[in-house]
Short mmCIF file of C-alpha atoms in Angstrom, two decimals:
data_model
loop_
_atom_site.label_atom_id
_atom_site.label_comp_id
_atom_site.label_asym_id
_atom_site.label_seq_id
_atom_site.Cartn_x
_atom_site.Cartn_y
_atom_site.Cartn_z
CA MET A 1 232.76 170.17 288.18
CA LYS A 2 230.84 170.12 284.96
CA TYR A 3 233.17 171.00 281.73
CA THR A 4 233.10 171.27 277.90
CA ALA A 5 235.45 169.20 275.42
CA HIS A 6 236.31 170.91 272.52
CA ILE A 7 237.88 167.58 270.25
CA ASN A 8 239.62 167.64 267.34
CA ILE A 9 239.66 164.30 264.84
CA MET A 10 241.53 164.44 261.79
CA PRO A 11 242.87 161.89 259.37
CA HIS A 12 246.76 161.18 259.54
CA LYS A 13 248.43 163.13 257.01
CA GLU A 14 250.14 160.63 255.11
CA LEU A 15 246.28 159.46 254.33
CA LEU A 16 244.48 160.42 250.77
CA ASP A 17 241.52 162.66 252.39
CA PRO A 18 239.24 162.00 249.44
CA GLN A 19 236.64 164.60 250.91
CA GLY A 20 239.45 166.95 251.56
CA LYS A 21 240.66 166.54 247.85
CA ALA A 22 237.15 167.75 246.52
CA VAL A 23 236.74 170.41 248.86
CA SER A 24 239.84 171.91 247.40
CA ASN A 25 239.02 171.53 243.85
CA SER A 26 235.57 173.30 244.28
CA LEU A 27 237.37 175.79 246.39
CA HIS A 28 240.20 176.10 243.16
CA ASN A 29 236.68 176.52 241.34
CA LEU A 30 235.60 179.56 243.01
CA GLY A 31 238.17 180.78 242.13
CA LEU A 32 239.98 181.10 245.51
CA SER A 33 243.51 179.16 243.99
CA GLN A 34 245.92 180.08 246.63
CA VAL A 35 244.32 177.35 248.83
CA HIS A 36 245.38 173.78 249.31
CA ASP A 37 246.14 170.87 251.12
CA VAL A 38 242.47 170.74 252.82
CA ARG A 39 241.71 167.96 254.89
CA ILE A 40 238.53 166.90 256.82
CA GLY A 41 237.86 165.79 260.22
CA LYS A 42 235.91 165.89 262.66
CA HIS A 43 234.69 168.22 265.74
CA VAL A 44 232.53 166.61 268.74
CA THR A 45 231.78 168.08 271.71
CA LEU A 46 230.87 166.59 275.06
CA HIS A 47 229.91 167.49 278.62
CA LEU A 48 230.93 165.18 281.20
CA GLU A 49 231.24 165.79 285.04
CA ALA A 50 234.61 165.19 286.85
CA ALA A 51 236.85 165.78 290.16
CA ASN A 52 238.99 168.31 288.95
CA GLU A 53 240.54 168.94 285.05
CA ALA A 54 243.27 166.00 285.72
CA GLU A 55 240.33 163.93 285.40
CA ALA A 56 238.40 165.48 282.94
CA ASN A 57 241.14 165.07 281.00
CA SER A 58 242.12 161.18 281.49
CA LEU A 59 237.93 160.59 280.92
CA THR A 60 238.11 162.49 277.65
CA THR A 61 241.09 161.06 276.29
CA GLU A 62 239.70 157.47 277.07
CA ALA A 63 236.81 158.38 275.21
CA CYS A 64 239.00 159.26 272.47
CA LYS A 65 241.08 156.64 271.92
CA LYS A 66 238.45 153.95 272.58
CA LEU A 67 235.88 154.84 270.53
CA LEU A 68 235.91 158.45 268.84
CA ALA A 69 238.86 158.09 266.99
CA ASN A 70 240.62 155.50 265.25
CA GLY A 71 244.19 155.64 265.91
CA VAL A 72 245.09 153.73 262.62
CA MET A 73 243.85 156.68 260.52
CA GLU A 74 242.81 159.25 263.01
CA SER A 75 244.66 161.55 265.78
CA PHE A 76 243.27 163.23 268.07
CA GLU A 77 243.82 166.89 269.95
CA PHE A 78 241.02 168.19 272.67
CA SER A 79 240.78 171.24 275.15
CA LEU A 80 238.70 172.07 278.33
CA THR A 81 236.72 174.78 279.15
CA ALA A 82 234.97 174.29 283.19
CA ASN A 83 231.29 174.94 283.31
CA MET B 1 228.13 122.98 261.14
CA LYS B 2 225.90 126.14 261.22
CA PHE B 3 226.17 129.71 260.49
CA GLY B 4 224.65 132.38 262.78
CA ILE B 5 224.48 136.04 260.89
CA ILE B 6 224.72 139.00 263.16
CA VAL B 7 221.50 141.39 262.20
CA PHE B 8 222.64 145.21 263.53
CA PRO B 9 220.38 147.49 262.73
CA GLY B 10 221.25 149.39 259.28
CA SER B 11 222.50 145.96 257.81
CA ASN B 12 221.35 144.83 255.01
CA CYS B 13 222.78 141.93 253.87
CA ASP B 14 221.45 139.20 256.05
CA ARG B 15 218.61 138.06 254.31
CA ASP B 16 221.17 137.60 251.07
CA MET B 17 223.25 135.38 253.22
CA MET B 18 220.85 133.96 254.89
CA HIS B 19 219.32 132.89 251.11
CA ALA B 20 223.18 132.24 250.14
CA LEU B 21 223.72 129.96 253.10
CA ARG B 22 220.59 127.85 253.25
CA ASP B 23 218.77 127.87 249.70
CA ASP B 24 221.89 128.09 247.59
CA LEU B 25 224.85 125.52 249.65
CA GLU B 26 221.80 123.95 252.03
CA GLN B 27 223.48 125.03 255.94
CA GLU B 28 221.72 125.24 258.91
CA VAL B 29 221.75 129.20 259.73
CA VAL B 30 220.49 130.81 262.73
CA MET B 31 219.47 134.07 262.25
CA LEU B 32 221.10 136.77 265.15
CA TRP B 33 220.02 140.03 267.02
CA HIS B 34 222.47 141.95 267.97
CA LYS B 35 221.01 142.58 271.13
CA ASP B 36 221.73 139.09 272.06
CA LYS B 37 224.58 138.12 273.97
CA ASP B 38 224.19 134.50 273.86
CA LEU B 39 226.64 132.38 271.41
CA SER B 40 226.80 129.64 274.00
CA MET B 41 225.08 127.05 270.92
CA PHE B 42 227.88 127.58 268.75
CA THR B 43 230.80 125.28 268.53
CA LYS B 44 234.25 125.39 267.03
CA ASP B 45 233.16 124.08 263.65
CA ASP B 46 230.81 126.78 263.46
CA CYS B 47 230.49 130.19 261.79
CA ILE B 48 229.04 133.44 263.00
CA VAL B 49 229.11 135.76 259.53
CA LEU B 50 229.39 139.93 260.15
CA PRO B 51 226.90 140.97 256.93
CA GLY B 52 227.17 144.00 254.78
CA GLY B 53 224.80 146.87 255.25
CA PHE B 54 225.58 150.24 257.16
CA SER B 55 225.14 149.13 260.85
CA TYR B 56 224.25 152.33 262.91
CA GLY B 57 224.14 154.62 259.82
CA ASP B 58 227.82 154.65 259.83
CA TYR B 59 228.11 156.65 262.09
CA LEU B 60 231.14 158.21 263.33
CA ARG B 61 233.23 155.68 261.50
CA CYS B 62 231.97 152.54 259.46
CA GLY B 63 231.68 149.62 262.10
CA ALA B 64 232.50 151.82 264.49
CA LEU B 65 229.75 151.90 266.94
CA ALA B 66 228.05 147.85 265.91
CA ARG B 67 231.56 147.07 267.72
CA PHE B 68 230.19 147.84 271.14
CA SER B 69 227.16 146.21 270.51
CA PRO B 70 226.13 143.02 273.14
CA MET B 71 226.51 140.32 270.55
CA MET B 72 229.88 141.58 269.40
CA GLU B 73 231.18 141.57 272.77
CA GLN B 74 230.16 137.67 272.59
CA VAL B 75 232.30 137.13 268.93
CA ILE B 76 235.12 139.11 270.09
CA ASN B 77 235.30 135.79 272.88
CA PHE B 78 233.92 133.45 270.52
CA ALA B 79 236.92 134.26 268.11
CA LYS B 80 239.48 135.07 270.53
CA HIS B 81 238.62 131.03 271.70
CA GLY B 82 239.19 129.26 267.88
CA GLY B 83 235.29 130.17 266.49
CA LYS B 84 235.51 131.03 262.61
CA VAL B 85 234.05 134.18 262.20
CA LEU B 86 233.41 135.54 258.66
CA GLY B 87 232.56 139.37 258.03
CA VAL B 88 232.13 141.09 254.30
CA CYS B 89 231.73 144.22 253.25
CA ASN B 90 230.46 146.56 256.45
CA GLY B 91 230.76 142.97 258.60
CA PHE B 92 234.94 143.19 257.77
CA GLN B 93 234.90 147.38 258.75
CA ILE B 94 233.47 146.52 261.94
CA LEU B 95 236.19 142.95 262.59
CA CYS B 96 238.39 146.17 261.43
CA GLU B 97 236.82 148.18 264.35
CA SER B 98 236.29 145.55 267.16
CA GLY B 99 240.43 144.81 266.66
CA LEU B 100 239.53 141.45 265.18
CA LEU B 101 241.80 141.88 262.76
CA PRO B 102 244.54 144.82 261.67
CA GLY B 103 243.78 147.43 259.66
CA VAL B 104 240.87 150.08 258.69
CA LEU B 105 238.67 150.43 255.20
CA LEU B 106 239.07 153.93 253.96
CA GLN B 107 237.11 156.10 251.65
CA ASN B 108 237.51 154.76 248.40
CA ASP B 109 239.77 157.01 246.58
CA HIS B 110 238.36 158.14 243.93
CA GLN B 111 235.12 159.58 246.33
CA LYS B 112 232.80 157.49 244.19
CA PHE B 113 230.53 154.44 245.83
CA VAL B 114 231.46 151.57 243.56
CA CYS B 115 229.52 148.32 242.71
CA LYS B 116 230.32 146.16 240.02
CA ASN B 117 231.36 142.91 239.75
CA VAL B 118 235.34 142.67 240.42
CA CYS B 119 238.05 139.72 239.80
CA ILE B 120 240.03 138.70 243.09
CA LYS B 121 242.46 135.97 243.63
CA SER B 122 244.05 134.46 246.89
CA GLU B 123 247.43 133.83 246.74
CA ASN B 124 248.47 131.06 249.10
CA ASN B 125 246.39 127.97 250.96
CA ARG B 126 247.54 128.98 254.41
CA ASN B 127 243.77 129.75 254.86
CA ILE B 128 240.28 127.21 254.20
CA ILE B 129 239.43 130.16 252.26
CA GLY B 130 242.94 129.32 249.91
CA GLN B 131 242.37 125.86 250.24
CA ASN B 132 238.87 125.51 248.62
CA VAL B 133 239.70 128.56 246.23
CA ALA B 134 243.27 127.41 244.74
CA ASP B 135 244.19 129.36 242.33
CA LYS B 136 241.01 130.45 240.84
CA ILE B 137 240.34 134.27 239.97
CA LEU B 138 236.74 134.45 241.23
CA LYS B 139 234.15 137.23 239.92
CA ILE B 140 232.62 138.72 242.42
CA PRO B 141 230.53 141.61 243.79
CA VAL B 142 231.85 144.89 245.08
CA ALA B 143 229.17 147.90 246.36
CA HIS B 144 230.74 150.05 248.97
CA GLY B 145 232.19 153.08 249.55
CA GLU B 146 234.69 152.92 252.33
CA GLY B 147 236.75 149.56 250.77
CA ARG B 148 240.53 151.30 251.02
CA TYR B 149 241.95 148.83 252.93
CA HIS B 150 244.97 150.73 254.61
CA ALA B 151 247.22 149.27 257.40
CA ASP B 152 250.76 151.47 257.99
CA ALA B 153 253.79 149.90 256.93
CA ALA B 154 254.75 147.03 259.76
CA THR B 155 251.35 145.15 259.72
CA LEU B 156 251.54 145.53 256.26
CA GLU B 157 254.98 143.43 256.46
CA LYS B 158 253.17 141.49 259.11
CA LEU B 159 250.37 140.49 256.57
CA ASN B 160 252.26 139.53 254.12
CA LYS B 161 254.97 137.57 255.82
CA ASN B 162 252.37 135.21 257.90
CA ASN B 163 249.78 134.88 254.35
CA GLN B 164 247.36 136.68 256.49
CA VAL B 165 245.95 138.48 252.73
CA ILE B 166 243.29 136.04 251.67
CA PHE B 167 242.18 138.26 247.88
CA ARG B 168 244.06 140.65 245.76
CA TYR B 169 242.08 142.46 243.69
CA CYS B 170 243.04 141.51 239.99
CA ASP B 171 242.08 141.69 236.32
CA GLU B 172 240.50 138.83 234.55
CA HIS B 173 243.77 137.47 233.39
CA GLY B 174 244.94 137.46 237.30
CA GLU B 175 246.66 140.21 237.25
CA VAL B 176 247.20 142.64 240.23
CA HIS B 177 248.10 146.18 238.95
CA LEU B 178 246.60 149.72 239.80
CA HIS B 179 243.24 149.11 237.14
CA SER B 180 241.78 145.80 238.49
CA ASN B 181 242.10 148.19 241.94
CA PRO B 182 238.91 149.53 242.76
CA ASN B 183 238.71 151.69 245.42
CA GLY B 184 242.84 152.05 246.11
CA ALA B 185 243.09 149.57 248.67
CA VAL B 186 246.92 149.24 249.67
CA ASN B 187 248.47 146.28 248.12
CA ASN B 188 244.93 145.57 245.67
CA ILE B 189 244.22 143.70 249.35
CA ALA B 190 240.27 143.03 248.94
CA GLY B 191 240.18 140.57 252.50
CA ILE B 192 242.52 139.68 255.37
CA CYS B 193 242.62 137.13 257.68
CA ASN B 194 244.03 137.19 261.35
CA GLU B 195 246.90 135.56 262.81
CA GLY B 196 244.89 132.46 264.05
CA ARG B 197 243.28 132.09 260.74
CA ASN B 198 239.60 131.98 261.96
CA VAL B 199 238.63 135.27 261.53
CA PHE B 200 237.94 137.01 257.80
CA GLY B 201 236.83 140.21 256.27
CA MET B 202 236.80 140.54 253.19
CA MET B 203 234.68 143.91 251.19
CA PRO B 204 233.31 141.39 247.97
CA HIS B 205 230.49 139.66 248.58
CA PRO B 206 230.24 136.23 248.16
CA GLU B 207 227.10 135.72 249.03
CA ARG B 208 225.34 137.84 246.12
CA ALA B 209 227.16 135.58 243.92
CA SER B 210 226.11 131.99 245.15
CA SER B 211 222.48 131.58 243.59
CA SER B 212 222.91 129.99 239.85
CA ALA B 213 219.71 132.55 238.92
CA LEU B 214 221.97 134.86 239.41
CA HIS B 215 224.75 133.47 237.13
CA ASN B 216 227.46 133.39 238.93
CA ILE B 217 228.15 130.95 240.92
CA ASP B 218 232.05 132.19 241.87
CA GLY B 219 231.05 133.11 245.76
CA ARG B 220 230.04 129.60 246.50
CA LEU B 221 234.13 128.58 246.97
CA ILE B 222 234.75 131.06 249.36
CA LEU B 223 231.14 129.99 252.08
CA GLN B 224 231.16 126.67 251.36
CA ALA B 225 235.41 126.63 252.81
CA PHE B 226 233.38 126.95 256.15
CA THR B 227 231.82 123.71 255.59
CA ASN B 228 234.52 121.08 255.01
#
């Protein structure tokens, strides 16, 4: 089976996110004063082949833990779609 | 003893490091390509240096891709057997990503690349750098966008308890405070070592302060620590 993984990687909530802070200030300058707590992460998509969804889940988790996300600073979550 | 300097695609302080070690400290230096995987010519007396730069374009995260280069697998093995390793700037980031050092280097809190001389001081003599530097306040340049050292509370407690912090940012009088911190690093941490005291990482660049032609040779004390 072919799957697509849609992965979201975000900085941990307790960490200062300078990018998010700068973007938040710019949004305020645009007049969107209601917007706050902007945080910026990464969105990764990847295609993979696996026997079933459980295996696809396991492979994607391994990719995230070993390389795509650094657990010291980021958390990750993902969804899978069968192609 | 001799030094080995690893060159990754995107390294840009490898030659500076080579000149500092070979010309200023008169040491033997071997340049190593990231795709090679032979460190058999190096012993525990030697030191492998991971230089500064932007390995693999800082893609994904600083140091994340360099960590999986063939040579890094050998460096991890070398370090686990007691070999000495020094990572400067991007090299420090790679050491954190590879798990040889705890923690991570985050984007500077002020969102700007910082390039200037800073003062740092060592607070213990429980490692070879601290022994060589003693109580001196060193003026060493930093040049980074991601130098904000971070580790969770438990890791920080362990680092402090084990005397693994090798340098903190301070002012010219040696005072450690918010205004002497160029990037927002937790506890003003500028450099750390591992528990085994054979792997060292620091954001400031000692190789840029080793030549008398540059009117600052404070960095020599740091690099010389590996030659004793």
